[in-house]
């Protein structure tokens, strides 16, 4: 019963991952990276690794997104290449 | 060059995907990992350390070294950010900006001019990025205490439910970062100074390593918490449970301090006057 949700989440993970490296807007890229982390967190939780999911939600989706955004604010917002 | 890179990535990806077919199934009881180690931890963690959450027992007790050096790595990350980014001396800015709170007007104070001293109605604001949203600021102010209580719950309840020192510490650090975002960097630094974060990061690692060193000095293995039994006045099994809580507290303090420290340095490019 769960495999449809798994498949959709996995597809979204891949989309977010590819989006994060191909988007020119660095702020958008860091937000996409946060979304990627959150979807990974959902996947961990589905697989029963709740501790890992919790860490991914706090560190990956929470603090590292904020740190990425803070770093973007110190540089230009558009990627050069 | 780009095509070569794409080719490499595709070939490596296909090879890795082919290899995943040989992996053990998810949750397979006959896979090598769940035949030797997992049964031991599942059967003995309650008997050894009276911790219902096996993950916590493995992380902080059976694999205590791993978590200790993880904490050290986080401290090293904070130190690296500090040494790369921190500017020792900052020249005073030419002009500073203040908000007159009752009328919500912005004042630019040029060098030499001073505001009336000890005035409560003027608030320093950043020069580059100064949206002021009363709803946002008030909501964050109201939410922060609850986040911190939740973080303390996560740390203290790590024996029974998912979570522990690392996650709780990150949530605690995030509450300070939220304060810095919702008001400004100066408001957060006024609550938690940079010196304090550095000191707390060191103390956190010291609590962990010190617990291990205490066990070594008492004549048992490094990080063998059962030596705490005589100090705490409990039997050896409960001593291991309490030892886990002590090191988790150390991890939480260190992680919280380092997260805030890294944010201070990154958001202000090391100047720590005004930031995101």
Tab-separated table of C-alpha atoms in Angstrom:
chain	number	residue	atom	x	y	z
A	1	UNK	CA	0.000	0.000	0.000
A	2	UNK	CA	2.964	2.252	0.627
A	3	UNK	CA	4.853	1.856	-2.599
A	4	UNK	CA	2.919	4.568	-4.470
A	5	UNK	CA	3.804	7.140	-1.792
A	6	UNK	CA	7.403	5.894	-1.843
A	7	UNK	CA	7.584	6.257	-5.615
A	8	UNK	CA	6.142	9.776	-5.617
A	9	UNK	CA	8.496	10.883	-2.819
A	10	UNK	CA	11.480	9.331	-4.573
A	11	UNK	CA	10.577	11.084	-7.828
A	12	UNK	CA	10.270	14.403	-5.984
A	13	UNK	CA	13.668	13.785	-4.339
A	14	UNK	CA	15.254	13.307	-7.757
A	15	UNK	CA	13.489	16.374	-9.174
A	16	UNK	CA	14.607	18.507	-6.221
A	17	UNK	CA	18.177	17.199	-6.464
A	18	UNK	CA	18.461	17.933	-10.188
A	19	UNK	CA	16.741	21.278	-9.691
A	20	UNK	CA	19.127	22.300	-6.920
A	21	UNK	CA	22.190	21.852	-9.128
A	22	UNK	CA	20.720	23.297	-12.330
A	23	UNK	CA	18.873	26.399	-11.088
A	24	UNK	CA	20.756	29.655	-11.703
A	25	UNK	CA	19.182	31.471	-8.774
A	26	UNK	CA	21.293	30.548	-5.742
A	27	UNK	CA	18.550	31.379	-3.255
A	28	UNK	CA	16.193	29.072	-5.125
A	29	UNK	CA	18.886	26.392	-5.158
A	30	UNK	CA	19.266	26.502	-1.386
A	31	UNK	CA	15.498	26.319	-0.895
A	32	UNK	CA	15.374	23.329	-3.273
A	33	UNK	CA	18.146	21.714	-1.236
A	34	UNK	CA	16.020	22.207	1.873
A	35	UNK	CA	13.042	20.604	0.121
A	36	UNK	CA	15.293	17.724	-0.933
A	37	UNK	CA	16.383	17.213	2.689
A	38	UNK	CA	12.799	17.270	3.899
A	39	UNK	CA	11.701	14.681	1.342
A	40	UNK	CA	14.664	12.507	2.328
A	41	UNK	CA	13.463	12.875	5.907
A	42	UNK	CA	10.039	11.594	4.846
A	43	UNK	CA	11.706	8.613	3.157
A	44	UNK	CA	13.748	7.798	6.276
A	45	UNK	CA	10.594	7.968	8.377
A	46	UNK	CA	8.756	5.637	5.969
A	47	UNK	CA	11.627	3.144	6.218
A	48	UNK	CA	11.394	3.209	10.016
A	49	UNK	CA	14.662	5.028	10.743
A	50	UNK	CA	13.021	7.686	12.877
A	51	UNK	CA	16.225	8.888	14.540
A	52	UNK	CA	17.873	9.485	11.170
A	53	UNK	CA	14.717	11.203	9.931
A	54	UNK	CA	14.756	13.508	12.940
A	55	UNK	CA	18.395	14.418	12.343
A	56	UNK	CA	17.744	15.006	8.648
A	57	UNK	CA	14.769	17.256	9.460
A	58	UNK	CA	16.650	19.373	12.002
A	59	UNK	CA	20.085	19.568	10.402
A	60	UNK	CA	19.389	19.080	6.701
A	61	UNK	CA	16.080	20.851	6.238
A	62	UNK	CA	16.432	23.322	9.098
A	63	UNK	CA	19.819	24.696	9.996
A	64	UNK	CA	21.776	23.950	6.798
A	65	UNK	CA	19.129	25.697	4.661
A	66	UNK	CA	19.393	28.763	6.884
A	67	UNK	CA	23.187	28.638	6.660
A	68	UNK	CA	23.015	28.340	2.846
A	69	UNK	CA	20.656	31.324	2.649
A	70	UNK	CA	22.953	33.325	4.959
A	71	UNK	CA	25.890	32.501	2.682
A	72	UNK	CA	23.902	33.525	-0.420
A	73	UNK	CA	23.153	36.901	1.164
A	74	UNK	CA	26.894	37.559	1.368
A	75	UNK	CA	27.443	36.872	-2.346
A	76	UNK	CA	25.571	37.600	-5.560
A	77	UNK	CA	22.269	35.910	-6.013
A	78	UNK	CA	22.856	34.680	-9.567
A	79	UNK	CA	25.276	31.913	-10.488
A	80	UNK	CA	27.879	32.942	-13.083
A	81	UNK	CA	27.897	29.858	-15.299
B	1	UNK	CA	34.720	18.554	-20.842
B	2	UNK	CA	31.073	18.800	-19.870
B	3	UNK	CA	30.176	15.822	-22.048
B	4	UNK	CA	33.016	13.805	-20.514
B	5	UNK	CA	31.707	14.622	-17.043
B	6	UNK	CA	28.165	13.616	-18.003
B	7	UNK	CA	29.443	10.353	-19.464
B	8	UNK	CA	31.383	9.563	-16.279
B	9	UNK	CA	28.370	10.297	-14.106
B	10	UNK	CA	26.042	8.182	-16.248
B	11	UNK	CA	28.449	5.215	-16.395
B	12	UNK	CA	29.087	5.320	-12.634
B	13	UNK	CA	25.361	5.681	-11.947
B	14	UNK	CA	24.467	2.700	-14.117
B	15	UNK	CA	27.168	0.581	-12.458
B	16	UNK	CA	25.935	1.543	-8.982
B	17	UNK	CA	22.316	0.841	-9.942
B	18	UNK	CA	23.297	-2.591	-11.295
B	19	UNK	CA	25.087	-3.360	-8.038
B	20	UNK	CA	22.051	-2.453	-5.912
B	21	UNK	CA	20.363	-5.591	-7.246
B	22	UNK	CA	22.782	-7.622	-5.101
B	23	UNK	CA	21.899	-5.750	-1.911
B	24	UNK	CA	20.016	-7.520	0.817
B	25	UNK	CA	16.309	-6.692	0.867
B	26	UNK	CA	15.110	-3.943	3.171
B	27	UNK	CA	14.572	-5.464	6.618
B	28	UNK	CA	15.871	-8.862	5.494
B	29	UNK	CA	16.528	-10.949	8.647
B	30	UNK	CA	19.161	-13.014	6.815
B	31	UNK	CA	21.359	-10.121	5.713
B	32	UNK	CA	24.842	-10.105	7.303
B	33	UNK	CA	24.125	-6.937	9.297
B	34	UNK	CA	21.034	-8.317	10.996
B	35	UNK	CA	22.469	-11.757	11.675
B	36	UNK	CA	25.318	-10.828	14.044
B	37	UNK	CA	25.222	-7.310	15.461
B	38	UNK	CA	21.565	-6.313	15.436
B	39	UNK	CA	20.274	-9.305	17.446
B	40	UNK	CA	22.932	-8.683	20.091
B	41	UNK	CA	21.959	-5.024	20.489
B	42	UNK	CA	18.233	-5.783	20.436
B	43	UNK	CA	18.523	-8.492	23.082
B	44	UNK	CA	21.090	-6.951	25.390
B	45	UNK	CA	20.595	-3.186	25.351
B	46	UNK	CA	17.855	-3.289	28.022
B	47	UNK	CA	19.841	-5.718	30.165
B	48	UNK	CA	23.108	-3.801	29.794
B	49	UNK	CA	22.011	-0.214	30.110
B	50	UNK	CA	18.251	-0.054	30.847
B	51	UNK	CA	17.657	2.092	27.756
B	52	UNK	CA	14.486	1.180	25.829
B	53	UNK	CA	15.563	3.044	22.678
B	54	UNK	CA	18.175	0.783	21.101
B	55	UNK	CA	19.441	3.529	18.797
B	56	UNK	CA	20.382	5.725	21.753
B	57	UNK	CA	22.088	2.801	23.503
B	58	UNK	CA	24.129	2.014	20.389
B	59	UNK	CA	25.031	5.644	19.679
B	60	UNK	CA	26.047	6.756	23.132
B	61	UNK	CA	27.147	3.541	24.810
B	62	UNK	CA	28.235	0.717	22.512
B	63	UNK	CA	29.651	3.145	19.963
B	64	UNK	CA	30.534	5.963	22.326
B	65	UNK	CA	33.812	6.684	20.565
B	66	UNK	CA	31.999	7.319	17.300
B	67	UNK	CA	29.703	9.916	18.835
B	68	UNK	CA	32.529	11.525	20.795
B	69	UNK	CA	34.581	12.158	17.696
B	70	UNK	CA	31.430	13.277	15.857
B	71	UNK	CA	31.095	16.004	18.478
B	72	UNK	CA	34.765	16.852	18.023
B	73	UNK	CA	34.256	17.118	14.260
B	74	UNK	CA	31.410	19.580	14.823
B	75	UNK	CA	33.649	21.649	17.090
B	76	UNK	CA	36.317	21.547	14.368
B	77	UNK	CA	33.749	22.789	11.834
B	78	UNK	CA	32.915	25.735	14.077
B	79	UNK	CA	36.607	26.501	14.559
B	80	UNK	CA	37.217	26.323	10.797
B	81	UNK	CA	34.415	28.810	10.106
B	82	UNK	CA	35.819	31.049	12.828
B	83	UNK	CA	39.383	31.019	11.538
B	84	UNK	CA	38.377	31.522	7.905
B	85	UNK	CA	35.732	34.199	8.339
B	86	UNK	CA	36.241	36.121	11.558
B	87	UNK	CA	37.590	39.644	11.135
B	88	UNK	CA	39.588	40.782	14.109
B	89	UNK	CA	39.115	44.534	13.922
B	90	UNK	CA	36.190	46.260	12.322
B	91	UNK	CA	36.226	49.942	11.522
B	92	UNK	CA	33.192	51.815	12.733
B	93	UNK	CA	30.566	52.250	10.024
B	94	UNK	CA	30.206	55.730	8.518
B	95	UNK	CA	26.536	55.875	9.379
B	96	UNK	CA	24.235	53.774	11.485
B	97	UNK	CA	20.495	53.366	11.148
B	98	UNK	CA	17.942	53.526	13.921
B	99	UNK	CA	14.219	53.028	13.992
B	100	UNK	CA	12.079	55.313	16.062
B	101	UNK	CA	9.665	52.676	17.315
B	102	UNK	CA	6.501	54.706	18.111
B	103	UNK	CA	6.388	56.401	14.719
B	104	UNK	CA	8.156	53.649	12.716
B	105	UNK	CA	10.424	56.184	11.034
B	106	UNK	CA	14.011	55.374	10.131
B	107	UNK	CA	16.838	57.641	11.226
B	108	UNK	CA	20.297	57.735	9.711
B	109	UNK	CA	22.901	58.796	12.255
B	110	UNK	CA	26.112	60.021	10.623
B	111	UNK	CA	29.494	59.881	12.274
B	112	UNK	CA	29.808	62.246	15.206
B	113	UNK	CA	26.111	62.579	15.879
B	114	UNK	CA	24.710	60.795	18.909
B	115	UNK	CA	21.271	59.734	19.963
B	116	UNK	CA	19.855	60.712	23.345
B	117	UNK	CA	21.424	58.324	25.798
B	118	UNK	CA	19.531	55.395	27.309
B	119	UNK	CA	16.600	56.000	25.023
B	120	UNK	CA	14.126	53.165	24.839
B	121	UNK	CA	12.354	54.356	21.702
B	122	UNK	CA	15.286	54.052	19.271
B	123	UNK	CA	16.259	50.600	17.994
B	124	UNK	CA	19.390	49.910	15.976
B	125	UNK	CA	18.631	48.327	12.588
B	126	UNK	CA	20.763	46.904	9.800
B	127	UNK	CA	21.699	49.134	6.890
B	128	UNK	CA	21.089	46.719	4.023
B	129	UNK	CA	18.143	44.533	4.794
B	130	UNK	CA	15.588	46.129	7.034
B	131	UNK	CA	12.048	44.912	6.571
B	132	UNK	CA	10.107	45.385	9.755
B	133	UNK	CA	7.165	43.105	10.355
B	134	UNK	CA	5.467	43.368	13.722
B	135	UNK	CA	3.445	40.173	13.237
B	136	UNK	CA	6.510	38.157	12.274
B	137	UNK	CA	8.639	39.501	15.129
B	138	UNK	CA	5.922	38.927	17.734
B	139	UNK	CA	5.081	35.434	16.485
B	140	UNK	CA	8.728	34.386	16.587
B	141	UNK	CA	9.109	35.879	20.058
B	142	UNK	CA	6.137	33.843	21.239
B	143	UNK	CA	7.270	30.622	19.545
B	144	UNK	CA	10.922	30.592	20.676
B	145	UNK	CA	10.278	29.482	24.301
B	146	UNK	CA	8.180	26.551	23.093
B	147	UNK	CA	10.898	25.494	20.651
B	148	UNK	CA	13.428	25.557	23.478
B	149	UNK	CA	11.202	23.523	25.798
B	150	UNK	CA	10.690	20.997	23.003
B	151	UNK	CA	14.466	20.824	22.500
B	152	UNK	CA	15.015	20.110	26.195
B	153	UNK	CA	12.320	17.421	26.006
B	154	UNK	CA	14.060	15.829	23.023
B	155	UNK	CA	17.379	15.777	24.901
B	156	UNK	CA	15.960	14.426	28.141
B	157	UNK	CA	13.647	11.911	26.493
B	158	UNK	CA	16.255	10.429	24.172
B	159	UNK	CA	16.274	7.216	26.213
B	160	UNK	CA	12.662	6.446	25.349
B	161	UNK	CA	11.853	8.089	22.034
B	162	UNK	CA	13.630	9.207	18.873
B	163	UNK	CA	15.970	12.096	19.422
B	164	UNK	CA	18.810	12.776	21.783
B	165	UNK	CA	21.608	15.205	22.285
B	166	UNK	CA	22.370	15.918	18.662
B	167	UNK	CA	18.829	16.660	17.489
B	168	UNK	CA	17.929	18.535	20.667
B	169	UNK	CA	21.069	20.645	20.389
B	170	UNK	CA	20.302	21.562	16.797
B	171	UNK	CA	16.729	22.551	17.697
B	172	UNK	CA	18.041	24.642	20.595
B	173	UNK	CA	20.533	26.356	18.278
B	174	UNK	CA	17.788	26.892	15.699
B	175	UNK	CA	15.738	28.804	18.270
B	176	UNK	CA	18.597	31.286	18.726
B	177	UNK	CA	19.049	31.506	14.946
B	178	UNK	CA	15.310	32.185	14.608
B	179	UNK	CA	15.729	35.091	17.007
B	180	UNK	CA	18.590	36.423	14.873
B	181	UNK	CA	16.475	36.140	11.713
B	182	UNK	CA	13.246	37.542	13.078
B	183	UNK	CA	14.835	40.558	14.802
B	184	UNK	CA	18.469	41.125	13.896
B	185	UNK	CA	21.885	39.684	14.571
B	186	UNK	CA	22.564	42.138	17.367
B	187	UNK	CA	19.497	40.973	19.296
B	188	UNK	CA	20.707	37.371	19.219
B	189	UNK	CA	24.273	38.324	20.159
B	190	UNK	CA	22.920	40.337	23.094
B	191	UNK	CA	21.309	37.133	24.388
B	192	UNK	CA	24.140	34.759	23.593
B	193	UNK	CA	27.553	36.319	23.097
B	194	UNK	CA	30.133	34.835	20.776
B	195	UNK	CA	32.492	34.182	23.680
B	196	UNK	CA	29.751	32.218	25.429
B	197	UNK	CA	29.129	30.058	22.369
B	198	UNK	CA	32.840	29.247	22.075
B	199	UNK	CA	33.033	28.412	25.764
B	200	UNK	CA	29.888	26.254	25.596
B	201	UNK	CA	31.198	24.354	22.565
B	202	UNK	CA	34.414	23.554	24.436
B	203	UNK	CA	32.527	22.633	27.636
B	204	UNK	CA	30.216	20.289	25.722
B	205	UNK	CA	33.098	18.329	24.214
B	206	UNK	CA	34.838	18.386	27.588
B	207	UNK	CA	31.803	16.864	29.344
B	208	UNK	CA	31.808	13.977	26.886
B	209	UNK	CA	35.553	13.369	26.882
B	210	UNK	CA	35.718	13.998	30.628
B	211	UNK	CA	33.148	11.281	31.318
B	212	UNK	CA	35.283	8.910	29.302
B	213	UNK	CA	38.466	10.028	31.005
B	214	UNK	CA	36.838	9.589	34.426
B	215	UNK	CA	36.094	5.968	33.590
B	216	UNK	CA	39.676	5.491	32.433
B	217	UNK	CA	41.050	7.073	35.611
B	218	UNK	CA	38.831	4.855	37.744
B	219	UNK	CA	40.533	1.840	36.213
B	220	UNK	CA	38.040	0.657	33.598
B	221	UNK	CA	37.813	1.140	29.845
B	222	UNK	CA	37.501	4.621	28.370
B	223	UNK	CA	33.793	5.613	28.197
B	224	UNK	CA	32.668	2.691	30.372
B	225	UNK	CA	29.865	4.457	32.207
B	226	UNK	CA	29.428	1.725	34.805
B	227	UNK	CA	32.257	3.368	36.767
B	228	UNK	CA	29.826	6.204	37.537
B	229	UNK	CA	27.893	3.810	39.802
B	230	UNK	CA	29.851	4.748	42.932
B	231	UNK	CA	29.596	8.493	42.232
B	232	UNK	CA	25.881	8.521	41.455
B	233	UNK	CA	24.973	5.923	44.084
B	234	UNK	CA	23.108	3.574	41.734
B	235	UNK	CA	23.790	0.103	40.391
B	236	UNK	CA	25.967	-0.371	37.313
B	237	UNK	CA	23.115	-0.768	34.827
B	238	UNK	CA	21.434	2.461	35.889
B	239	UNK	CA	24.857	4.134	35.916
B	240	UNK	CA	25.195	3.332	32.227
B	241	UNK	CA	21.749	4.820	31.610
B	242	UNK	CA	22.675	7.983	33.505
B	243	UNK	CA	26.055	8.119	31.773
B	244	UNK	CA	24.260	8.210	28.431
B	245	UNK	CA	22.216	11.175	29.636
B	246	UNK	CA	25.371	12.992	30.785
B	247	UNK	CA	27.151	12.605	27.470
B	248	UNK	CA	23.975	13.488	25.555
B	249	UNK	CA	23.852	16.730	27.517
B	250	UNK	CA	27.448	17.408	26.532
B	251	UNK	CA	26.654	16.736	22.872
B	252	UNK	CA	23.603	19.011	23.037
B	253	UNK	CA	25.572	21.910	24.545
B	254	UNK	CA	28.363	21.573	22.003
B	255	UNK	CA	26.085	21.213	18.967
B	256	UNK	CA	23.848	24.105	20.017
B	257	UNK	CA	26.793	26.432	20.584
B	258	UNK	CA	28.548	25.503	17.331
B	259	UNK	CA	25.390	25.950	15.222
B	260	UNK	CA	24.878	29.455	16.624
B	261	UNK	CA	28.595	30.254	16.304
B	262	UNK	CA	28.720	29.213	12.638
B	263	UNK	CA	25.588	31.231	11.928
B	264	UNK	CA	27.005	34.359	13.581
B	265	UNK	CA	30.157	34.175	11.491
B	266	UNK	CA	28.497	33.219	8.201
B	267	UNK	CA	25.608	35.661	8.213
B	268	UNK	CA	27.767	38.706	8.959
B	269	UNK	CA	30.866	37.641	6.968
B	270	UNK	CA	32.838	37.495	10.215
B	271	UNK	CA	32.179	41.082	11.296
B	272	UNK	CA	29.329	40.203	13.656
B	273	UNK	CA	27.808	43.670	13.557
B	274	UNK	CA	24.858	43.211	11.241
B	275	UNK	CA	23.725	40.245	9.207
B	276	UNK	CA	20.817	38.456	7.671
